[in-house]
mmCIF file of C-alpha atoms and ligand atoms in Angstrom:
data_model
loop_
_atom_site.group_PDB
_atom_site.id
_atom_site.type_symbol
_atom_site.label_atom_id
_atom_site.label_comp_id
_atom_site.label_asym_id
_atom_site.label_seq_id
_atom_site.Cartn_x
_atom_site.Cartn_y
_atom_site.Cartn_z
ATOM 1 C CA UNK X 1 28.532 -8.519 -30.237
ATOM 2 C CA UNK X 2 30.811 -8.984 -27.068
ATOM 3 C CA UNK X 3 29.275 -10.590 -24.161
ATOM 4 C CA UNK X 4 28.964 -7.915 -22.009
ATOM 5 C CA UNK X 5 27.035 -5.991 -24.734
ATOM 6 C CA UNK X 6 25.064 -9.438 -25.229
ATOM 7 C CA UNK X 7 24.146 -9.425 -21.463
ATOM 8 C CA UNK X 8 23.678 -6.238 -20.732
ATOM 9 C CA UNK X 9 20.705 -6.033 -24.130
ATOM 10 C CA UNK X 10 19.386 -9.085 -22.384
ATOM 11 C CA UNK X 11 18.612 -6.978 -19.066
ATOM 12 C CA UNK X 12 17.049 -4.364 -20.690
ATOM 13 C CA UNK X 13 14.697 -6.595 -22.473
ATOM 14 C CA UNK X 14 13.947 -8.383 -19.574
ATOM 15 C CA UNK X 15 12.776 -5.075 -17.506
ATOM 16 C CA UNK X 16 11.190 -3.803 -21.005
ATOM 17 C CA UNK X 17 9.041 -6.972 -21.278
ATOM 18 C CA UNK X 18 6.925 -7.805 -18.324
ATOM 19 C CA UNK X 19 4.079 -9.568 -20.582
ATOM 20 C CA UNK X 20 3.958 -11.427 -23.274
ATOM 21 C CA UNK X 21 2.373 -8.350 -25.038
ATOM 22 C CA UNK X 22 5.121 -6.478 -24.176
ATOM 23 C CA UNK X 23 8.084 -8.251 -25.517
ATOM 24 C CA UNK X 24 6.270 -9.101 -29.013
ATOM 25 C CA UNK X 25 5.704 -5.029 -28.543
ATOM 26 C CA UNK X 26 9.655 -4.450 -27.876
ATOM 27 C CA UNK X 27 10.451 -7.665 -30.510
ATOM 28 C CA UNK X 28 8.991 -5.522 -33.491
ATOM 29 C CA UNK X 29 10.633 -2.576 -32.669
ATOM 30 C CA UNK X 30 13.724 -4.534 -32.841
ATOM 31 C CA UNK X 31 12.585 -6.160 -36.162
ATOM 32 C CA UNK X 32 11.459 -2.423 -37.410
ATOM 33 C CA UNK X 33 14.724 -1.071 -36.450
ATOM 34 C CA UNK X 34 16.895 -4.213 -38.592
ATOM 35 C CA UNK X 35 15.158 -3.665 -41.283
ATOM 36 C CA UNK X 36 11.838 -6.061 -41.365
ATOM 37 C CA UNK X 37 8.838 -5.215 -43.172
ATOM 38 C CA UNK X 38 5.547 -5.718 -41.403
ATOM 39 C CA UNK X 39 2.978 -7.825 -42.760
ATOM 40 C CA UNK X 40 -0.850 -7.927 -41.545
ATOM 41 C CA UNK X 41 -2.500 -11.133 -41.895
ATOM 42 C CA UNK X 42 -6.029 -9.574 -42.598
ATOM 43 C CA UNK X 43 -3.986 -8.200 -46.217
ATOM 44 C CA UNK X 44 -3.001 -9.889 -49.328
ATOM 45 C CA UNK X 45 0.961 -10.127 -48.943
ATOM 46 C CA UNK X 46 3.283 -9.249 -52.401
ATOM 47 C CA UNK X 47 6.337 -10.587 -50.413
ATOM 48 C CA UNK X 48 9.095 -9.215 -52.670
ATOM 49 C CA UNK X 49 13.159 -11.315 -53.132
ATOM 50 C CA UNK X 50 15.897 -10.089 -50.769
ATOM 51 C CA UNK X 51 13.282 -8.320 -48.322
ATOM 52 C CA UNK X 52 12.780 -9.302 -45.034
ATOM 53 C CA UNK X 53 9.154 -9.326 -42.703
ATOM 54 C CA UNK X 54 7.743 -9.711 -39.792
ATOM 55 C CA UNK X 55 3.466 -10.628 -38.260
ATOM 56 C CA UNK X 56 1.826 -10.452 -35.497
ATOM 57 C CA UNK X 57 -0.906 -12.659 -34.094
ATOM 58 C CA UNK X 58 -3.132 -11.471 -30.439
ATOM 59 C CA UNK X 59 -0.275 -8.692 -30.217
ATOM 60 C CA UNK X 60 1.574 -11.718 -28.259
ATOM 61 C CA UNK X 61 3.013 -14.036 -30.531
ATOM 62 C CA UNK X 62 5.568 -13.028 -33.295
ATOM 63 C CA UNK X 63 7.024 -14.250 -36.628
ATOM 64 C CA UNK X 64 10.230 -12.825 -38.533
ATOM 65 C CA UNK X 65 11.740 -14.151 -41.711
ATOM 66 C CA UNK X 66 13.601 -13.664 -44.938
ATOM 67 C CA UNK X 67 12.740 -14.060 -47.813
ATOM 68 C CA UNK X 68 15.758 -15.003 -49.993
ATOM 69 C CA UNK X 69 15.275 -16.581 -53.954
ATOM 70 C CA UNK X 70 16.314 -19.595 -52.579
ATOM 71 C CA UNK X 71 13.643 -20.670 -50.199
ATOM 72 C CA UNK X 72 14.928 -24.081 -48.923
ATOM 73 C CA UNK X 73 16.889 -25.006 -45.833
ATOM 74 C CA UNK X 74 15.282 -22.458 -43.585
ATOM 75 C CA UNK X 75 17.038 -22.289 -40.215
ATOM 76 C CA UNK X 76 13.685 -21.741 -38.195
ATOM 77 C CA UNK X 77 13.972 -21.002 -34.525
ATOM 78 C CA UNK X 78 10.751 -21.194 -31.763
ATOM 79 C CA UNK X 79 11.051 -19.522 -28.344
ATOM 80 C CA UNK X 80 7.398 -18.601 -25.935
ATOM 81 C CA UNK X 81 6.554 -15.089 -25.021
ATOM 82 C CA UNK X 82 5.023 -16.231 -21.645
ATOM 83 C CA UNK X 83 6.114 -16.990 -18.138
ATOM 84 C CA UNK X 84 3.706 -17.977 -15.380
ATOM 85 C CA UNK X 85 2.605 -15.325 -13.338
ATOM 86 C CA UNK X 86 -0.710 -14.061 -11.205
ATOM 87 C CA UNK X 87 -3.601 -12.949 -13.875
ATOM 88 C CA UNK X 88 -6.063 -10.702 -13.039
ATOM 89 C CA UNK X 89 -9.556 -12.267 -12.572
ATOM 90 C CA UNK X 90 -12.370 -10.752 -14.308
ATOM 91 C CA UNK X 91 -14.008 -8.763 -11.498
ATOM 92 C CA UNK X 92 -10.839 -8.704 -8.853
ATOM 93 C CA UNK X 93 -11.561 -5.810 -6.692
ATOM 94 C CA UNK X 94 -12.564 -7.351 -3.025
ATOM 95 C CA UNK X 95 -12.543 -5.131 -0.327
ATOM 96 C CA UNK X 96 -12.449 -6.447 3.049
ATOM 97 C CA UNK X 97 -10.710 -5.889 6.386
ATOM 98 C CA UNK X 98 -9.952 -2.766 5.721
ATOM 99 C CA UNK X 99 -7.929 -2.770 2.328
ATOM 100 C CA UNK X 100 -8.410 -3.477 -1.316
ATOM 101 C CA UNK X 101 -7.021 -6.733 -2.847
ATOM 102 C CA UNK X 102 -6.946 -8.143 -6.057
ATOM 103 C CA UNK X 103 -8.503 -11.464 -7.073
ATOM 104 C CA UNK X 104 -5.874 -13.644 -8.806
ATOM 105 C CA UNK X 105 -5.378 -16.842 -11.026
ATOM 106 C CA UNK X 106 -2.076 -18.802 -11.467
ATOM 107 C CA UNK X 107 -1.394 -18.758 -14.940
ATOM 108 C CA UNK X 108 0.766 -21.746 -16.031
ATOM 109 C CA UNK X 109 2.564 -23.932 -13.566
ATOM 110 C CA UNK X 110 4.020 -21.530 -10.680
ATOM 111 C CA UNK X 111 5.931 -21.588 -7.737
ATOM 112 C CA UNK X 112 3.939 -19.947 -5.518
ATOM 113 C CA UNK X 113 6.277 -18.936 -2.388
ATOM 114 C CA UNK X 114 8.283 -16.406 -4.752
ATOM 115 C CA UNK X 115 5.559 -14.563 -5.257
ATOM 116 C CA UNK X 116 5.205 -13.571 -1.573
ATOM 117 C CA UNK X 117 6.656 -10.011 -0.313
ATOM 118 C CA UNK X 118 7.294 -9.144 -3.788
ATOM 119 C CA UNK X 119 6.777 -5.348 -4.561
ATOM 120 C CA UNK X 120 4.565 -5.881 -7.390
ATOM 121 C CA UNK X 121 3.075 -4.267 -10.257
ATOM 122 C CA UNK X 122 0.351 -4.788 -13.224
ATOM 123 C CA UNK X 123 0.493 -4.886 -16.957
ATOM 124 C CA UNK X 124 -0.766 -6.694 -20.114
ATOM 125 C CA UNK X 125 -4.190 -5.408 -22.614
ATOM 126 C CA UNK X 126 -7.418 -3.373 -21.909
ATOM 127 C CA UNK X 127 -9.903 -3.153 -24.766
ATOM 128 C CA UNK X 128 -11.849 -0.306 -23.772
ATOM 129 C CA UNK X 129 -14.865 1.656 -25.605
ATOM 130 C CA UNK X 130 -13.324 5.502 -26.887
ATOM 131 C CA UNK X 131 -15.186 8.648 -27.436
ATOM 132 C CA UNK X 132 -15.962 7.700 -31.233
ATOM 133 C CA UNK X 133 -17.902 4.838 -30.160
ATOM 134 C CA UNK X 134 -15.227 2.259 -30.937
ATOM 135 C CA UNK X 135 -14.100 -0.756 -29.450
ATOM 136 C CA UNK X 136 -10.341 0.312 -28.858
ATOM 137 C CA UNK X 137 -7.172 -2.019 -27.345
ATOM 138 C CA UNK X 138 -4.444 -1.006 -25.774
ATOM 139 C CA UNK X 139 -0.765 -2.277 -24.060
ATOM 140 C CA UNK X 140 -0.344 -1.068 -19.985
ATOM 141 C CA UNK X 141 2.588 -0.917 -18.057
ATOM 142 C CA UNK X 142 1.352 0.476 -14.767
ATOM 143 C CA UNK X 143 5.246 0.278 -13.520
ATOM 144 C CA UNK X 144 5.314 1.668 -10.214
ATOM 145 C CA UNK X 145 5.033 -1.182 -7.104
ATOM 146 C CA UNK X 146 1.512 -1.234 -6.262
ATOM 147 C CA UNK X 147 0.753 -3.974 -4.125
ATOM 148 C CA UNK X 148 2.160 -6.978 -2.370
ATOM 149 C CA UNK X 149 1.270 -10.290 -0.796
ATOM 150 C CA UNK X 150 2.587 -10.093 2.639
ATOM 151 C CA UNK X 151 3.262 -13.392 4.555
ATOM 152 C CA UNK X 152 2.021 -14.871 7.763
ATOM 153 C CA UNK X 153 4.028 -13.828 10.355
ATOM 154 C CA UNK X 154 6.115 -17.078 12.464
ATOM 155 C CA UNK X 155 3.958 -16.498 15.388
ATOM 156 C CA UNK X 156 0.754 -16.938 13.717
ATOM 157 C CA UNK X 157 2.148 -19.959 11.844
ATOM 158 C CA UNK X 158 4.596 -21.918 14.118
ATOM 159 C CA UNK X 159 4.688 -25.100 11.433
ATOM 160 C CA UNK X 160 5.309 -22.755 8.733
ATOM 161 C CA UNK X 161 8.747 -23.780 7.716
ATOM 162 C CA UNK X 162 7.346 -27.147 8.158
ATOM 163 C CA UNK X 163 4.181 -27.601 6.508
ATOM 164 C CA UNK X 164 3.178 -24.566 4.888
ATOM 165 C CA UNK X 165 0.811 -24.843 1.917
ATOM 166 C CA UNK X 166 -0.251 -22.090 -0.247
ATOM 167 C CA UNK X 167 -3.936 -21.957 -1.067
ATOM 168 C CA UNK X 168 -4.516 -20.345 -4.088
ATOM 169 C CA UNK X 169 -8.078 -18.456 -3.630
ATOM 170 C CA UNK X 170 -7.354 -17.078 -0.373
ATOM 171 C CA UNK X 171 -3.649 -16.415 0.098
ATOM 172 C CA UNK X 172 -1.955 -15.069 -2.909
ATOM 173 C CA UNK X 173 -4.283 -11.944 -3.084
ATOM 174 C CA UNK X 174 -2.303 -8.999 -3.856
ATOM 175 C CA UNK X 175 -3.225 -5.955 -1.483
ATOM 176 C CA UNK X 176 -3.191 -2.456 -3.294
ATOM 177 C CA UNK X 177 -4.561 0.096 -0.867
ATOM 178 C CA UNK X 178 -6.133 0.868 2.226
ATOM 179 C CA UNK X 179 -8.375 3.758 0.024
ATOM 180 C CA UNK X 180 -11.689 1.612 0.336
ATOM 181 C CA UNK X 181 -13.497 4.536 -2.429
ATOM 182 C CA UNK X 182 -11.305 2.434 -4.844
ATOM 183 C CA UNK X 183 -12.742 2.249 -8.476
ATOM 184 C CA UNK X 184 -11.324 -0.364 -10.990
ATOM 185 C CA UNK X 185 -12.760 1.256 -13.927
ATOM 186 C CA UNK X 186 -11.213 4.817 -13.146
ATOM 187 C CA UNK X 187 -8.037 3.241 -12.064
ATOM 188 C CA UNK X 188 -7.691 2.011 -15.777
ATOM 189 C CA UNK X 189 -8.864 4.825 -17.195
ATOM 190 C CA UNK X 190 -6.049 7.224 -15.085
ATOM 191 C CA UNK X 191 -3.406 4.403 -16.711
ATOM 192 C CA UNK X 192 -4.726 4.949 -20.038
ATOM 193 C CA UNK X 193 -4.618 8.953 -19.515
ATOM 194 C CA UNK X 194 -0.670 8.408 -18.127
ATOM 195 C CA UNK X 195 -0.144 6.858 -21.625
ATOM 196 C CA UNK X 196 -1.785 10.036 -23.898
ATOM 197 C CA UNK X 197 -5.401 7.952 -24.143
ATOM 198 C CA UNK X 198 -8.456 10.129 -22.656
ATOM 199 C CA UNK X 199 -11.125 9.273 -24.186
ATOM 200 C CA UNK X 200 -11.593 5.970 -22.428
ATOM 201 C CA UNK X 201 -15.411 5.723 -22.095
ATOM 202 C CA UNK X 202 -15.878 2.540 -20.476
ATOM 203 C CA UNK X 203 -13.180 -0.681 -19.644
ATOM 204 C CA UNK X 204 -15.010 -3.574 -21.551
ATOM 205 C CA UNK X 205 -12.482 -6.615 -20.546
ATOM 206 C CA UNK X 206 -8.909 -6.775 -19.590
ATOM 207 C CA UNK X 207 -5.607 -9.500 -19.419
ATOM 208 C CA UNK X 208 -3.394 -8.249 -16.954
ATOM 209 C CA UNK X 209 -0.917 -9.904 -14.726
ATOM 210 C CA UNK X 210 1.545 -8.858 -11.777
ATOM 211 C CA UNK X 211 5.124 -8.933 -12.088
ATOM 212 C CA UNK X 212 7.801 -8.379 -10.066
ATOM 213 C CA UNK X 213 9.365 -5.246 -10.076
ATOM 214 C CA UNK X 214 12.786 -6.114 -8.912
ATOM 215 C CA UNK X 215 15.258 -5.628 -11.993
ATOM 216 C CA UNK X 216 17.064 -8.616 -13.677
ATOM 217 C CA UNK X 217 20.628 -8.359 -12.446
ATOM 218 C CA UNK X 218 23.720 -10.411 -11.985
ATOM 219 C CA UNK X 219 24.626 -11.846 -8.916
ATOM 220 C CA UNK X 220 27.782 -13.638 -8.230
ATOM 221 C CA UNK X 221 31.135 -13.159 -6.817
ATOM 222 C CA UNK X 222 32.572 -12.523 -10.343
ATOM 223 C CA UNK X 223 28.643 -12.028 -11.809
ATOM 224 C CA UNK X 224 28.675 -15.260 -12.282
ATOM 225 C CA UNK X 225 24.869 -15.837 -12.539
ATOM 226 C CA UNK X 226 21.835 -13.543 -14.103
ATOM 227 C CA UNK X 227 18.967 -13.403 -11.819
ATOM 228 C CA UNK X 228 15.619 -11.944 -13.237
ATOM 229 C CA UNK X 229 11.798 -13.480 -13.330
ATOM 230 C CA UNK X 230 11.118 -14.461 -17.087
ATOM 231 C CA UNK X 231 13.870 -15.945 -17.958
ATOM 232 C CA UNK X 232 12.051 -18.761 -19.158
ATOM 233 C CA UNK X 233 11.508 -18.098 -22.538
ATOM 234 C CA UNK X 234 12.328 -14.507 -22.879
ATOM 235 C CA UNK X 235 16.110 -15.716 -23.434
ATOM 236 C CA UNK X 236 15.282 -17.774 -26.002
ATOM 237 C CA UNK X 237 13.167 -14.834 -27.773
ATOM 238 C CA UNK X 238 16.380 -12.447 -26.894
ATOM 239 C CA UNK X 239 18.593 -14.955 -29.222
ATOM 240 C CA UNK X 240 16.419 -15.733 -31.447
ATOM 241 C CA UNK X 241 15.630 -12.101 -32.536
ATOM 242 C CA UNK X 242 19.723 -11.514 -32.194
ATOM 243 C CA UNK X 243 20.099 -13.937 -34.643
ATOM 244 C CA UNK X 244 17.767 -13.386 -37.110
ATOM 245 C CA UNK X 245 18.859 -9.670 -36.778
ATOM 246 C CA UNK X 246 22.279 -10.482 -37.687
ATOM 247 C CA UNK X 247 21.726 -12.922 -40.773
ATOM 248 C CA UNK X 248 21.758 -12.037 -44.362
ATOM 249 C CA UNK X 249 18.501 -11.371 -46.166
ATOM 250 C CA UNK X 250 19.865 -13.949 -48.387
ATOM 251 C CA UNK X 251 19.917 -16.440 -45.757
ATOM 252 C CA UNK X 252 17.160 -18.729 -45.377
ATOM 253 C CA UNK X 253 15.903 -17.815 -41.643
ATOM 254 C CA UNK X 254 12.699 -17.960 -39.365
ATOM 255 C CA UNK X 255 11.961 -17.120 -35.963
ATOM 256 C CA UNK X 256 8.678 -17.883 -33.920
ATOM 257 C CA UNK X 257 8.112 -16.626 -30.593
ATOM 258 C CA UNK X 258 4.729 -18.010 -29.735
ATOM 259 C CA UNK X 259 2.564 -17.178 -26.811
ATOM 260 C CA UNK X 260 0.499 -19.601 -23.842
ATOM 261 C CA UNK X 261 3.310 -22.010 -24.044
ATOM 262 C CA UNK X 262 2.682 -22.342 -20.747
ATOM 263 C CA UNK X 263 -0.988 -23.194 -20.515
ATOM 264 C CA UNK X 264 -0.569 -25.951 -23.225
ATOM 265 C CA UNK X 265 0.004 -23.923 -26.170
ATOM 266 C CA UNK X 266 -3.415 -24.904 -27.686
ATOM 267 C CA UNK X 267 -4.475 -21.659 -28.371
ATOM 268 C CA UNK X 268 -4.752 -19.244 -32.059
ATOM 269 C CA UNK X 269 -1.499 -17.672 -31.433
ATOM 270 C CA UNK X 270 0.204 -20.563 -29.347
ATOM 271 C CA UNK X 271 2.839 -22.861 -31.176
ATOM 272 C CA UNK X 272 0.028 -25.661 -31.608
ATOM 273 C CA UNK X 273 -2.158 -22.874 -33.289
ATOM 274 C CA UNK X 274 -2.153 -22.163 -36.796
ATOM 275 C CA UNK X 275 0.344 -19.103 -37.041
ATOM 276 C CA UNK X 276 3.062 -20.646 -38.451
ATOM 277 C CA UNK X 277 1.319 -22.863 -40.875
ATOM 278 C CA UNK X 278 -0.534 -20.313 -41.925
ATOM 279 C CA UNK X 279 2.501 -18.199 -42.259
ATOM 280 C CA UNK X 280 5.023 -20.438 -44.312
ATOM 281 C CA UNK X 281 1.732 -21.121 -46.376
ATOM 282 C CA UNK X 282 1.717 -17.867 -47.486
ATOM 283 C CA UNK X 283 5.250 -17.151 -48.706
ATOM 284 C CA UNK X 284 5.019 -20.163 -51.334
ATOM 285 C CA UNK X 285 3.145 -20.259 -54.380
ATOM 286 C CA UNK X 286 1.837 -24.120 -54.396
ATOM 287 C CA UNK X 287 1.575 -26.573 -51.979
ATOM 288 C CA UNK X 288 4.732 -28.800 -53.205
ATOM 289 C CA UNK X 289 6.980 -25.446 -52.594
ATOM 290 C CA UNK X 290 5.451 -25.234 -49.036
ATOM 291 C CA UNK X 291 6.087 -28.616 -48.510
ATOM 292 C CA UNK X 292 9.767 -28.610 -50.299
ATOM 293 C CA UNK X 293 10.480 -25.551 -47.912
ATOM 294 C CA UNK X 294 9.595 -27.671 -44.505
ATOM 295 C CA UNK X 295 10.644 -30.827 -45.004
ATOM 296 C CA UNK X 296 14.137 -29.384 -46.344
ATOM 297 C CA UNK X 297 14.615 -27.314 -43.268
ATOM 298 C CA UNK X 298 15.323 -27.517 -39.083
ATOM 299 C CA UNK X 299 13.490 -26.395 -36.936
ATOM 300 C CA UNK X 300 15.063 -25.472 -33.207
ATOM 301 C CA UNK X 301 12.745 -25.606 -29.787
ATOM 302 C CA UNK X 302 14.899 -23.490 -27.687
ATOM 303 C CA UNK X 303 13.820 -22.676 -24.284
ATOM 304 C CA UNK X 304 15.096 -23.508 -21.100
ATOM 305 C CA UNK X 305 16.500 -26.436 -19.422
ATOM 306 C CA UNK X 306 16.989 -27.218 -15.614
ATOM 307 C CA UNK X 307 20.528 -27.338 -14.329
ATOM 308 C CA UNK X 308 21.539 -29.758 -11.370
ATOM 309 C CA UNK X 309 20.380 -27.557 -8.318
ATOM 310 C CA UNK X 310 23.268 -27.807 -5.723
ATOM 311 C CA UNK X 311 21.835 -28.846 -3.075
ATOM 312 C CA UNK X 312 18.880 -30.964 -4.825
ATOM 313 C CA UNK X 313 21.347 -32.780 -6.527
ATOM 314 C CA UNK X 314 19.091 -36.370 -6.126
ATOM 315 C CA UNK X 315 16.729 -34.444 -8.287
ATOM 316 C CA UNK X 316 18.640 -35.187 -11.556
ATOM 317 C CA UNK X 317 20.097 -38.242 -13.311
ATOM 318 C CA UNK X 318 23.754 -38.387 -12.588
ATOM 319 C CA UNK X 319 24.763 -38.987 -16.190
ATOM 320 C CA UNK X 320 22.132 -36.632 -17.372
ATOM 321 C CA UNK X 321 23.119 -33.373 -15.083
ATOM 322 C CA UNK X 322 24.011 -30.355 -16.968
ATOM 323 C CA UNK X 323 25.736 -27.725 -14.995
ATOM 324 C CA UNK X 324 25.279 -24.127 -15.047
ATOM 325 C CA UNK X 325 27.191 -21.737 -17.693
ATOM 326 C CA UNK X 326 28.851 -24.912 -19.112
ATOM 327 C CA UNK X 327 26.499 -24.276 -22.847
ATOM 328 C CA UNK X 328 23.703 -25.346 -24.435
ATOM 329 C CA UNK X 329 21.625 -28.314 -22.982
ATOM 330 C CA UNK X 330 19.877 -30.266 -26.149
ATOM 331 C CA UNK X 331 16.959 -32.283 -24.966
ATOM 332 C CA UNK X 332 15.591 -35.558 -25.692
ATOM 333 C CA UNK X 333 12.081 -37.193 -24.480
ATOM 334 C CA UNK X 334 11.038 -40.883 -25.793
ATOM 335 C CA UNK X 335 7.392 -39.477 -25.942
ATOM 336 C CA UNK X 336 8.521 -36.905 -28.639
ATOM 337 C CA UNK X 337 7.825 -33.810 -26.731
ATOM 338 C CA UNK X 338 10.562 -32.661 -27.921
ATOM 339 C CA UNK X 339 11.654 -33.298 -31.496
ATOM 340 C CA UNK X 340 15.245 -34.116 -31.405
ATOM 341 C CA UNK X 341 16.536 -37.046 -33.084
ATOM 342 C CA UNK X 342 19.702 -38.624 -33.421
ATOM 343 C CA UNK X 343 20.124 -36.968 -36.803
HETATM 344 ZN ZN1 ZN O 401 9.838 -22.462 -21.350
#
């Protein structure tokens, strides 16, 4: 693949995936399409030589592999599905001074200022009740910009270049419309009827987040850069799934994308969860092949890593400054947060 192919697949996935449901949605379609087989964990598995396969876990967190007759040396690779963004609280409908606004929560650790005058819009997973009676979920891409957090104008905040703090209850609430007959409920249920579902009975819970509807893109004088929100990891997932697209069946290869990396990743389907364990259990026999398998093979972190910012350049350790487009950054951490070794 030349690299304006390479790039130009990145952007699309970008755009495709504004959730974490989203890109392990567009990640097995990619897996489908190169030939994976998927597995269910709730089934007995009769993983067959020379095929390859790939599981789900929460629809958010992803696992690919082959499954050669050698099964040491795996090359495993581990990239996060998630990005910080504004989730959707529970209840969020408030309607005051004239509009409706949503009530949001950070998720992970955020940046707040970005998210202001942003022409925003909602996806992520509804569970709602259908006409049979059942308890149904469902992926939603609303798409179109639907609200925005406008700033403060200057002359209502003279110190704001100064001193301005964001307070997270109050001033990041995203305004939708000035319609104040506004119904949450039917507003999911017209989304659901935009994707084919109409037999929505009632919305029993939701995990949605805004997202910023401005389209990764380069930006440079010679395109030097790509700008887009979710970079962090959804690169990593993008290279991972490349690569374990592109390799044999007969080579040994695994690739995790795990979800709520950024809330700690304690969760069932984040990377300190048991979805890989429980995975590589299952494709050996005994215990002494499962533990052959690991301790024979490498495992990769990849994510992101923070170039020197031109004109923070005090933020970085002069000998320790990696510059942008100049390759891949490995990264070392005496508290073993990261696993690298001299070796
Ligand atoms: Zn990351």
């Amino acid at each position: 693949m030349n690299k304006q192919d390479f790039n130009e697949g990145l952007l699309g996935f970008l755009d495709a995936s504004p959730t974490p449901f989203h890109a392990t949605q567009n990640m097995a379609l990619m897996f489908e399409n190169a030939g994976f087989i998927k597995l269910n964990e709730v089934d007995k598995w009769e993983l067959q030589e020379g095929s390859k396969y790939y599981v789900t876990r929460n629809d958010s967190s992803i696992i690919a592999f082959t499954y050669p007759k050698s099964k040491k040396d795996y090359v495993m690779v581990g990239a996060h599905t998630d990005s910080p963004n504004l989730k959707l609280k529970p209840n969020p409908v408030i309607k005051e001074h004239g509009v409706v606004k949503f009530g949001v929560e950070p998720y992970g650790g955020l940046l707040l200022n970005p998210w202001f005058d942003r022409d925003l819009s909602l996806g992520g997973r509804v569970s709602y009740l259908d006409s049979n009676g059942t308890v149904q979920s469902s992926l939603l891409n609303v798409a179109k910009k639907i609200a925005i957090i406008p700033s403060l104008a200057i002359h209502l905040d003279v110190q704001a270049n100064k001193e301005r703090t964001v307070n997270m209850q109050t001033d990041i609430c995203p305004i939708l419309t000035t319609n104040e007959d506004f119904d949450f409920d039917d507003f999911i249920k017209w989304q659901l009827a935009n994707i084919g579902i109409h037999d929505a009975k009632e919305v029993y819970a939701h995990e949605l987040s805004f997202y910023d509807t401005q389209k990764a893109s380069y930006v440079g004088l010679r395109d030097d850069f790509i700008a887009s929100a979710r970079l962090d990891n959804l690169l990593s997932c993008y290279t991972g799934m490349l690569s374990i697209c592109s390799v044999e069946s007969e080579k040994p290869m695994l690739f995790i994308a795990s979800d709520h990396e950024e809330v700690g990743s304690a969760s069932t389907s984040g990377a300190a969860g048991s979805f890989l364990e429980n995975t590589l259990r299952r494709m050996f026999a005994s215990y002494d092949e499962y533990v052959e398998m690991v301790r024979s093979s490498i495992m990769i972190s990849a994510d992101n890593a923070h170039a020197i910012h031109p004109n923070y350049p005090s933020k970085h350790d002069t000998n320790h400054a990696p510059h942008i487009n100049k390759g891949v950054v490995v990264k070392v951490n005496v508290n073993q947060r990261y696993a690298s070794n001299s070796a």
